Amino acid sequence: MLTDWIGKYTTYLLPKHCDVCGLPIEKPHSHPIVCRICLDVLTRQPRCLRCGLIVSINSEQCGRCLVSPPPWSRLYCVGDYQQPLSSYIHRLKYSGQFWHAKTLALLLIPYLKEKPDLITFVPLHWQRFLYRGYNQSQHLAWEISKSMQVNCRGVFRKARATVRQQGMTRQQRKRNVRQAFKLCQPVHFEHVAIVDDVLTTGSTVEPLCQALRQNGVERIDIYCICRTSESRDKLSGANLI
């Protein structure tokens, strides 16, 4: 507990050394605890701008999206669910280190060039919220909204508890979250961004997108730290939900 407290209040105050490679961080630099070289390694993979999956070159839409487009307009992410990102997410999500939401949000923010009208987030069921004490996606959304100067508000609730989805197929994930989410207030905006920590098949955010579409939202963006394919999820054994 004392170590966590010290980490929370000294991460952004001590002399700047890269948290990944340990080398000094040159000034000026956009991220306080990851150096420019490590940041490039984390984010260098070309991705489809629609679904966020890795492709051979950056493209507006990959072949998969042309055939079967997702219910959102654009997906922004930092990288795959692998070290060192997976370590930060695990500490944020399961170790009570909610201040790492700022660490991770600062990696994503440089990619977010167009402001939405509203930033919201994937909700937790009340039982898991009480157990964890906070919603990691909400903390990420707060950090992003402060940087972008965009209103952040929770507009969804999770009506029933679901099991963790690690290792599930796409169809199993869709059944797991069926009728789990509800829109709890009207959304009178054209452009809304949904924040989540990790996205694999998209089964969690799809019903949220559908609810927003039914409410008249024209454009939906997804902001996530990691965009991981279903096959990588099974190989990594990541506790994705």
Tab-separated table of N, CA, C and O in Angstrom, residues 125-205:
chain	number	residue	atom	x	y	z
A	125	HIS	N	-20.616	-3.258	-14.251
A	125	HIS	CA	-21.752	-3.650	-13.411
A	125	HIS	C	-21.473	-3.187	-11.980
A	125	HIS	O	-20.315	-3.151	-11.549
A	126	TRP	N	-22.524	-2.836	-11.254
A	126	TRP	CA	-22.340	-2.259	-9.922
A	126	TRP	C	-21.582	-3.192	-8.979
A	126	TRP	O	-20.816	-2.732	-8.121
A	127	GLN	N	-21.747	-4.513	-9.140
A	127	GLN	CA	-21.039	-5.446	-8.262
A	127	GLN	C	-19.529	-5.373	-8.503
A	127	GLN	O	-18.735	-5.345	-7.553
A	128	ARG	N	-19.131	-5.329	-9.775
A	128	ARG	CA	-17.702	-5.240	-10.082
A	128	ARG	C	-17.147	-3.868	-9.713
A	128	ARG	O	-15.997	-3.752	-9.295
A	129	PHE	N	-17.984	-2.842	-9.867
A	129	PHE	CA	-17.536	-1.505	-9.470
A	129	PHE	C	-17.257	-1.462	-7.973
A	129	PHE	O	-16.239	-0.892	-7.535
A	130	LEU	N	-18.127	-2.044	-7.158
A	130	LEU	CA	-17.907	-2.071	-5.720
A	130	LEU	C	-16.663	-2.879	-5.368
A	130	LEU	O	-15.894	-2.508	-4.476
A	131	TYR	N	-16.443	-3.985	-6.068
A	131	TYR	CA	-15.281	-4.827	-5.801
A	131	TYR	C	-13.987	-4.105	-6.170
A	131	TYR	O	-13.011	-4.126	-5.413
A	132	ARG	N	-13.983	-3.443	-7.324
A	132	ARG	CA	-12.768	-2.787	-7.815
A	132	ARG	C	-12.602	-1.392	-7.219
A	132	ARG	O	-11.489	-0.913	-7.022
A	133	GLY	N	-13.712	-0.713	-6.977
A	133	GLY	CA	-13.652	0.626	-6.391
A	133	GLY	C	-13.675	1.744	-7.404
A	133	GLY	O	-13.817	2.920	-7.041
A	134	TYR	N	-13.561	1.444	-8.665
A	134	TYR	CA	-13.559	2.447	-9.721
A	134	TYR	C	-13.710	1.748	-11.065
A	134	TYR	O	-13.573	0.523	-11.169
A	135	ASN	N	-13.996	2.523	-12.093
A	135	ASN	CA	-14.098	2.023	-13.457
A	135	ASN	C	-12.892	2.535	-14.234
A	135	ASN	O	-12.736	3.743	-14.442
A	136	GLN	N	-12.013	1.625	-14.671
A	136	GLN	CA	-10.778	2.039	-15.347
A	136	GLN	C	-11.069	2.789	-16.643
A	136	GLN	O	-10.348	3.736	-17.001
A	137	SER	N	-12.121	2.413	-17.363
A	137	SER	CA	-12.472	3.109	-18.604
A	137	SER	C	-12.952	4.526	-18.323
A	137	SER	O	-12.700	5.449	-19.103
A	138	GLN	N	-13.630	4.712	-17.198
A	138	GLN	CA	-14.071	6.046	-16.812
A	138	GLN	C	-12.872	6.942	-16.498
A	138	GLN	O	-12.835	8.113	-16.896
A	139	HIS	N	-11.877	6.400	-15.813
A	139	HIS	CA	-10.679	7.182	-15.510
A	139	HIS	C	-9.938	7.556	-16.792
A	139	HIS	O	-9.433	8.684	-16.921
A	140	LEU	N	-9.848	6.631	-17.744
A	140	LEU	CA	-9.236	6.943	-19.035
A	140	LEU	C	-10.013	8.052	-19.736
A	140	LEU	O	-9.432	8.984	-20.296
A	141	ALA	N	-11.346	7.945	-19.707
A	141	ALA	CA	-12.191	8.955	-20.358
A	141	ALA	C	-11.999	10.321	-19.714
A	141	ALA	O	-11.955	11.350	-20.405
A	142	TRP	N	-11.898	10.361	-18.390
A	142	TRP	CA	-11.668	11.639	-17.699
A	142	TRP	C	-10.372	12.292	-18.166
A	142	TRP	O	-10.329	13.488	-18.440
A	143	GLU	N	-9.298	11.484	-18.242
A	143	GLU	CA	-7.998	12.036	-18.635
A	143	GLU	C	-8.030	12.549	-20.082
A	143	GLU	O	-7.484	13.604	-20.395
A	144	ILE	N	-8.671	11.784	-20.963
A	144	ILE	CA	-8.755	12.187	-22.366
A	144	ILE	C	-9.603	13.448	-22.514
A	144	ILE	O	-9.245	14.373	-23.243
A	145	SER	N	-10.714	13.496	-21.803
A	145	SER	CA	-11.612	14.649	-21.927
A	145	SER	C	-10.956	15.921	-21.399
A	145	SER	O	-11.152	17.002	-21.957
A	146	LYS	N	-10.167	15.797	-20.333
A	146	LYS	CA	-9.465	16.980	-19.812
A	146	LYS	C	-8.473	17.523	-20.834
A	146	LYS	O	-8.361	18.733	-21.022
A	147	SER	N	-7.757	16.621	-21.489
A	147	SER	CA	-6.773	17.050	-22.478
A	147	SER	C	-7.432	17.662	-23.709
A	147	SER	O	-6.960	18.668	-24.242
A	148	MET	N	-8.550	17.060	-24.154
A	148	MET	CA	-9.225	17.540	-25.356
A	148	MET	C	-10.217	18.663	-25.078
A	148	MET	O	-10.756	19.260	-25.998
A	149	GLN	N	-10.489	18.914	-23.782
A	149	GLN	CA	-11.467	19.922	-23.370
A	149	GLN	C	-12.834	19.626	-23.978
A	149	GLN	O	-13.480	20.484	-24.590
A	150	VAL	N	-13.244	18.375	-23.774
A	150	VAL	CA	-14.542	17.888	-24.252
A	150	VAL	C	-15.323	17.350	-23.057
A	150	VAL	O	-14.743	16.727	-22.158
A	151	ASN	N	-16.615	17.568	-23.049
A	151	ASN	CA	-17.457	17.081	-21.968
A	151	ASN	C	-17.408	15.557	-21.880
A	151	ASN	O	-17.467	14.859	-22.897
A	152	CYS	N	-17.288	15.023	-20.669
A	152	CYS	CA	-17.282	13.577	-20.424
A	152	CYS	C	-18.455	13.231	-19.516
A	152	CYS	O	-18.627	13.841	-18.457
A	153	ARG	N	-19.239	12.230	-19.944
A	153	ARG	CA	-20.416	11.850	-19.158
A	153	ARG	C	-20.732	10.382	-19.370
A	153	ARG	O	-20.636	9.876	-20.491
A	154	GLY	N	-21.100	9.698	-18.313
A	154	GLY	CA	-21.544	8.318	-18.429
A	154	GLY	C	-22.985	8.265	-18.879
A	154	GLY	O	-23.865	8.793	-18.186
A	155	VAL	N	-23.244	7.655	-20.018
A	155	VAL	CA	-24.616	7.599	-20.543
A	155	VAL	C	-25.149	6.164	-20.589
A	155	VAL	O	-26.304	5.955	-20.949
A	156	PHE	N	-24.303	5.183	-20.211
A	156	PHE	CA	-24.721	3.790	-20.209
A	156	PHE	C	-24.675	3.228	-18.795
A	156	PHE	O	-23.946	3.718	-17.933
A	157	ARG	N	-25.447	2.178	-18.584
A	157	ARG	CA	-25.309	1.380	-17.375
A	157	ARG	C	-25.282	-0.089	-17.770
A	157	ARG	O	-25.831	-0.464	-18.812
A	158	LYS	N	-24.640	-0.889	-16.955
A	158	LYS	CA	-24.585	-2.324	-17.197
A	158	LYS	C	-25.655	-2.977	-16.343
A	158	LYS	O	-25.563	-2.998	-15.115
A	159	ALA	N	-26.687	-3.502	-17.011
A	159	ALA	CA	-27.876	-3.975	-16.314
A	159	ALA	C	-27.696	-5.343	-15.676
A	159	ALA	O	-28.419	-5.691	-14.746
A	160	ARG	N	-26.759	-6.128	-16.172
A	160	ARG	CA	-26.515	-7.443	-15.565
A	160	ARG	C	-25.036	-7.772	-15.636
A	160	ARG	O	-24.310	-7.292	-16.502
A	161	ALA	N	-24.594	-8.589	-14.683
A	161	ALA	CA	-23.189	-8.980	-14.625
A	161	ALA	C	-22.882	-9.979	-15.737
A	161	ALA	O	-23.735	-10.782	-16.128
A	162	THR	N	-21.664	-9.931	-16.258
A	162	THR	CA	-21.211	-10.878	-17.273
A	162	THR	C	-19.895	-11.493	-16.812
A	162	THR	O	-19.196	-10.939	-15.962
A	163	VAL	N	-19.563	-12.632	-17.387
A	163	VAL	CA	-18.307	-13.288	-17.032
A	163	VAL	C	-17.186	-12.712	-17.886
A	163	VAL	O	-17.426	-12.135	-18.949
A	164	ARG	N	-15.951	-12.892	-17.436
A	164	ARG	CA	-14.802	-12.416	-18.207
A	164	ARG	C	-14.723	-13.174	-19.519
A	164	ARG	O	-14.991	-14.363	-19.587
A	165	GLN	N	-14.306	-12.456	-20.567
A	165	GLN	CA	-14.439	-12.989	-21.924
A	165	GLN	C	-13.154	-13.567	-22.506
A	165	GLN	O	-13.132	-13.949	-23.673
A	166	GLN	N	-12.086	-13.620	-21.719
A	166	GLN	CA	-10.825	-14.164	-22.214
A	166	GLN	C	-11.026	-15.590	-22.724
A	166	GLN	O	-11.615	-16.444	-22.060
A	167	GLY	N	-10.564	-15.839	-23.959
A	167	GLY	CA	-10.660	-17.171	-24.545
A	167	GLY	C	-11.963	-17.464	-25.257
A	167	GLY	O	-12.082	-18.498	-25.911
A	168	MET	N	-12.951	-16.564	-25.159
A	168	MET	CA	-14.225	-16.799	-25.829
A	168	MET	C	-14.131	-16.489	-27.311
A	168	MET	O	-13.351	-15.640	-27.737
A	169	THR	N	-14.971	-17.164	-28.103
A	169	THR	CA	-15.107	-16.824	-29.514
A	169	THR	C	-15.966	-15.569	-29.642
A	169	THR	O	-16.586	-15.109	-28.671
A	170	ARG	N	-16.010	-15.029	-30.846
A	170	ARG	CA	-16.818	-13.829	-31.077
A	170	ARG	C	-18.282	-14.077	-30.741
A	170	ARG	O	-18.924	-13.243	-30.096
A	171	GLN	N	-18.822	-15.203	-31.156
A	171	GLN	CA	-20.231	-15.509	-30.887
A	171	GLN	C	-20.482	-15.684	-29.398
A	171	GLN	O	-21.526	-15.256	-28.878
A	172	GLN	N	-19.552	-16.307	-28.698
A	172	GLN	CA	-19.704	-16.471	-27.255
A	172	GLN	C	-19.674	-15.122	-26.547
A	172	GLN	O	-20.437	-14.901	-25.602
A	173	ARG	N	-18.819	-14.228	-27.014
A	173	ARG	CA	-18.756	-12.889	-26.424
A	173	ARG	C	-20.057	-12.126	-26.662
A	173	ARG	O	-20.550	-11.423	-25.774
A	174	LYS	N	-20.602	-12.250	-27.865
A	174	LYS	CA	-21.848	-11.544	-28.171
A	174	LYS	C	-22.989	-12.056	-27.295
A	174	LYS	O	-23.801	-11.272	-26.810
A	175	ARG	N	-23.038	-13.379	-27.084
A	175	ARG	CA	-24.074	-13.928	-26.195
A	175	ARG	C	-23.858	-13.464	-24.754
A	175	ARG	O	-24.823	-13.218	-24.020
A	176	ASN	N	-22.601	-13.343	-24.366
A	176	ASN	CA	-22.277	-12.971	-22.993
A	176	ASN	C	-22.761	-11.565	-22.646
A	176	ASN	O	-23.162	-11.306	-21.502
A	177	VAL	N	-22.736	-10.652	-23.614
A	177	VAL	CA	-23.113	-9.262	-23.336
A	177	VAL	C	-24.505	-8.913	-23.858
A	177	VAL	O	-24.914	-7.753	-23.785
A	178	ARG	N	-25.228	-9.913	-24.386
A	178	ARG	CA	-26.559	-9.638	-24.941
A	178	ARG	C	-27.466	-9.032	-23.870
A	178	ARG	O	-27.619	-9.567	-22.778
A	179	GLN	N	-28.045	-7.894	-24.188
A	179	GLN	CA	-28.956	-7.156	-23.315
A	179	GLN	C	-28.315	-6.797	-21.970
A	179	GLN	O	-29.005	-6.606	-20.970
A	180	ALA	N	-26.990	-6.690	-21.950
A	180	ALA	CA	-26.295	-6.349	-20.709
A	180	ALA	C	-26.197	-4.841	-20.496
A	180	ALA	O	-26.051	-4.387	-19.367
A	181	PHE	N	-26.277	-4.059	-21.592
A	181	PHE	CA	-26.072	-2.614	-21.489
A	181	PHE	C	-27.348	-1.856	-21.850
A	181	PHE	O	-28.088	-2.249	-22.746
A	182	LYS	N	-27.569	-0.765	-21.143
A	182	LYS	CA	-28.724	0.093	-21.389
A	182	LYS	C	-28.268	1.548	-21.491
A	182	LYS	O	-27.348	1.975	-20.781
A	183	LEU	N	-28.906	2.286	-22.397
A	183	LEU	CA	-28.693	3.730	-22.473
A	183	LEU	C	-29.544	4.368	-21.387
A	183	LEU	O	-30.778	4.239	-21.399
A	184	CYS	N	-28.924	5.033	-20.431
A	184	CYS	CA	-29.665	5.503	-19.261
A	184	CYS	C	-30.089	6.972	-19.360
A	184	CYS	O	-30.753	7.479	-18.452
A	185	GLN	N	-29.697	7.662	-20.439
A	185	GLN	CA	-30.144	9.037	-20.647
A	185	GLN	C	-30.037	9.376	-22.121
A	185	GLN	O	-29.226	8.793	-22.842
A	186	PRO	N	-30.862	10.302	-22.604
A	186	PRO	CA	-30.801	10.666	-24.021
A	186	PRO	C	-29.485	11.351	-24.369
A	186	PRO	O	-28.872	12.020	-23.541
A	187	VAL	N	-29.043	11.158	-25.612
A	187	VAL	CA	-27.791	11.753	-26.085
A	187	VAL	C	-28.107	12.599	-27.309
A	187	VAL	O	-28.412	12.076	-28.379
A	188	HIS	N	-28.037	13.918	-27.149
A	188	HIS	CA	-28.384	14.839	-28.237
A	188	HIS	C	-27.121	15.402	-28.875
A	188	HIS	O	-26.877	16.614	-28.865
A	189	PHE	N	-26.308	14.514	-29.416
A	189	PHE	CA	-25.070	14.922	-30.064
A	189	PHE	C	-24.906	14.170	-31.376
A	189	PHE	O	-25.421	13.062	-31.534
A	190	GLU	N	-24.165	14.761	-32.305
A	190	GLU	CA	-23.906	14.098	-33.586
A	190	GLU	C	-22.683	13.194	-33.533
A	190	GLU	O	-22.621	12.186	-34.226
A	191	HIS	N	-21.682	13.559	-32.722
A	191	HIS	CA	-20.394	12.860	-32.710
A	191	HIS	C	-20.046	12.481	-31.268
A	191	HIS	O	-19.838	13.355	-30.422
A	192	VAL	N	-19.979	11.182	-30.999
A	192	VAL	CA	-19.705	10.678	-29.649
A	192	VAL	C	-18.532	9.706	-29.704
A	192	VAL	O	-18.427	8.894	-30.629
A	193	ALA	N	-17.638	9.783	-28.714
A	193	ALA	CA	-16.526	8.839	-28.586
A	193	ALA	C	-16.753	7.954	-27.365
A	193	ALA	O	-17.133	8.449	-26.297
A	194	ILE	N	-16.531	6.645	-27.528
A	194	ILE	CA	-16.651	5.675	-26.439
A	194	ILE	C	-15.254	5.212	-26.051
A	194	ILE	O	-14.481	4.783	-26.904
A	195	VAL	N	-14.934	5.262	-24.765
A	195	VAL	CA	-13.616	4.876	-24.271
A	195	VAL	C	-13.679	3.499	-23.617
A	195	VAL	O	-14.576	3.222	-22.812
A	196	ASP	N	-12.704	2.640	-23.966
A	196	ASP	CA	-12.524	1.346	-23.314
A	196	ASP	C	-11.035	1.103	-23.184
A	196	ASP	O	-10.230	1.720	-23.888
A	197	ASP	N	-10.644	0.206	-22.299
A	197	ASP	CA	-9.210	-0.047	-22.144
A	197	ASP	C	-8.677	-0.982	-23.226
A	197	ASP	O	-7.651	-0.708	-23.858
A	198	VAL	N	-9.366	-2.104	-23.471
A	198	VAL	CA	-8.928	-3.087	-24.461
A	198	VAL	C	-10.122	-3.508	-25.301
A	198	VAL	O	-11.200	-3.768	-24.775
A	199	LEU	N	-9.935	-3.571	-26.612
A	199	LEU	CA	-10.982	-4.046	-27.513
A	199	LEU	C	-10.450	-5.220	-28.313
A	199	LEU	O	-9.372	-5.131	-28.899
A	200	THR	N	-11.199	-6.325	-28.313
A	200	THR	CA	-10.773	-7.525	-29.044
A	200	THR	C	-11.693	-7.771	-30.233
A	200	THR	O	-11.347	-7.461	-31.360
A	201	THR	N	-12.884	-8.280	-30.000
A	201	THR	CA	-13.809	-8.513	-31.116
A	201	THR	C	-14.764	-7.345	-31.323
A	201	THR	O	-15.413	-7.264	-32.360
A	202	GLY	N	-14.878	-6.470	-30.347
A	202	GLY	CA	-15.826	-5.369	-30.436
A	202	GLY	C	-17.200	-5.713	-29.909
A	202	GLY	O	-18.120	-4.902	-29.970
A	203	SER	N	-17.369	-6.910	-29.359
A	203	SER	CA	-18.687	-7.348	-28.907
A	203	SER	C	-19.217	-6.507	-27.750
A	203	SER	O	-20.437	-6.391	-27.573
A	204	THR	N	-18.333	-5.921	-26.961
A	204	THR	CA	-18.785	-5.089	-25.846
A	204	THR	C	-19.279	-3.734	-26.324
A	204	THR	O	-20.313	-3.237	-25.869
A	205	VAL	N	-18.549	-3.102	-27.252
A	205	VAL	CA	-18.934	-1.753	-27.673
A	205	VAL	C	-20.012	-1.756	-28.752
A	205	VAL	O	-20.674	-0.733	-28.964
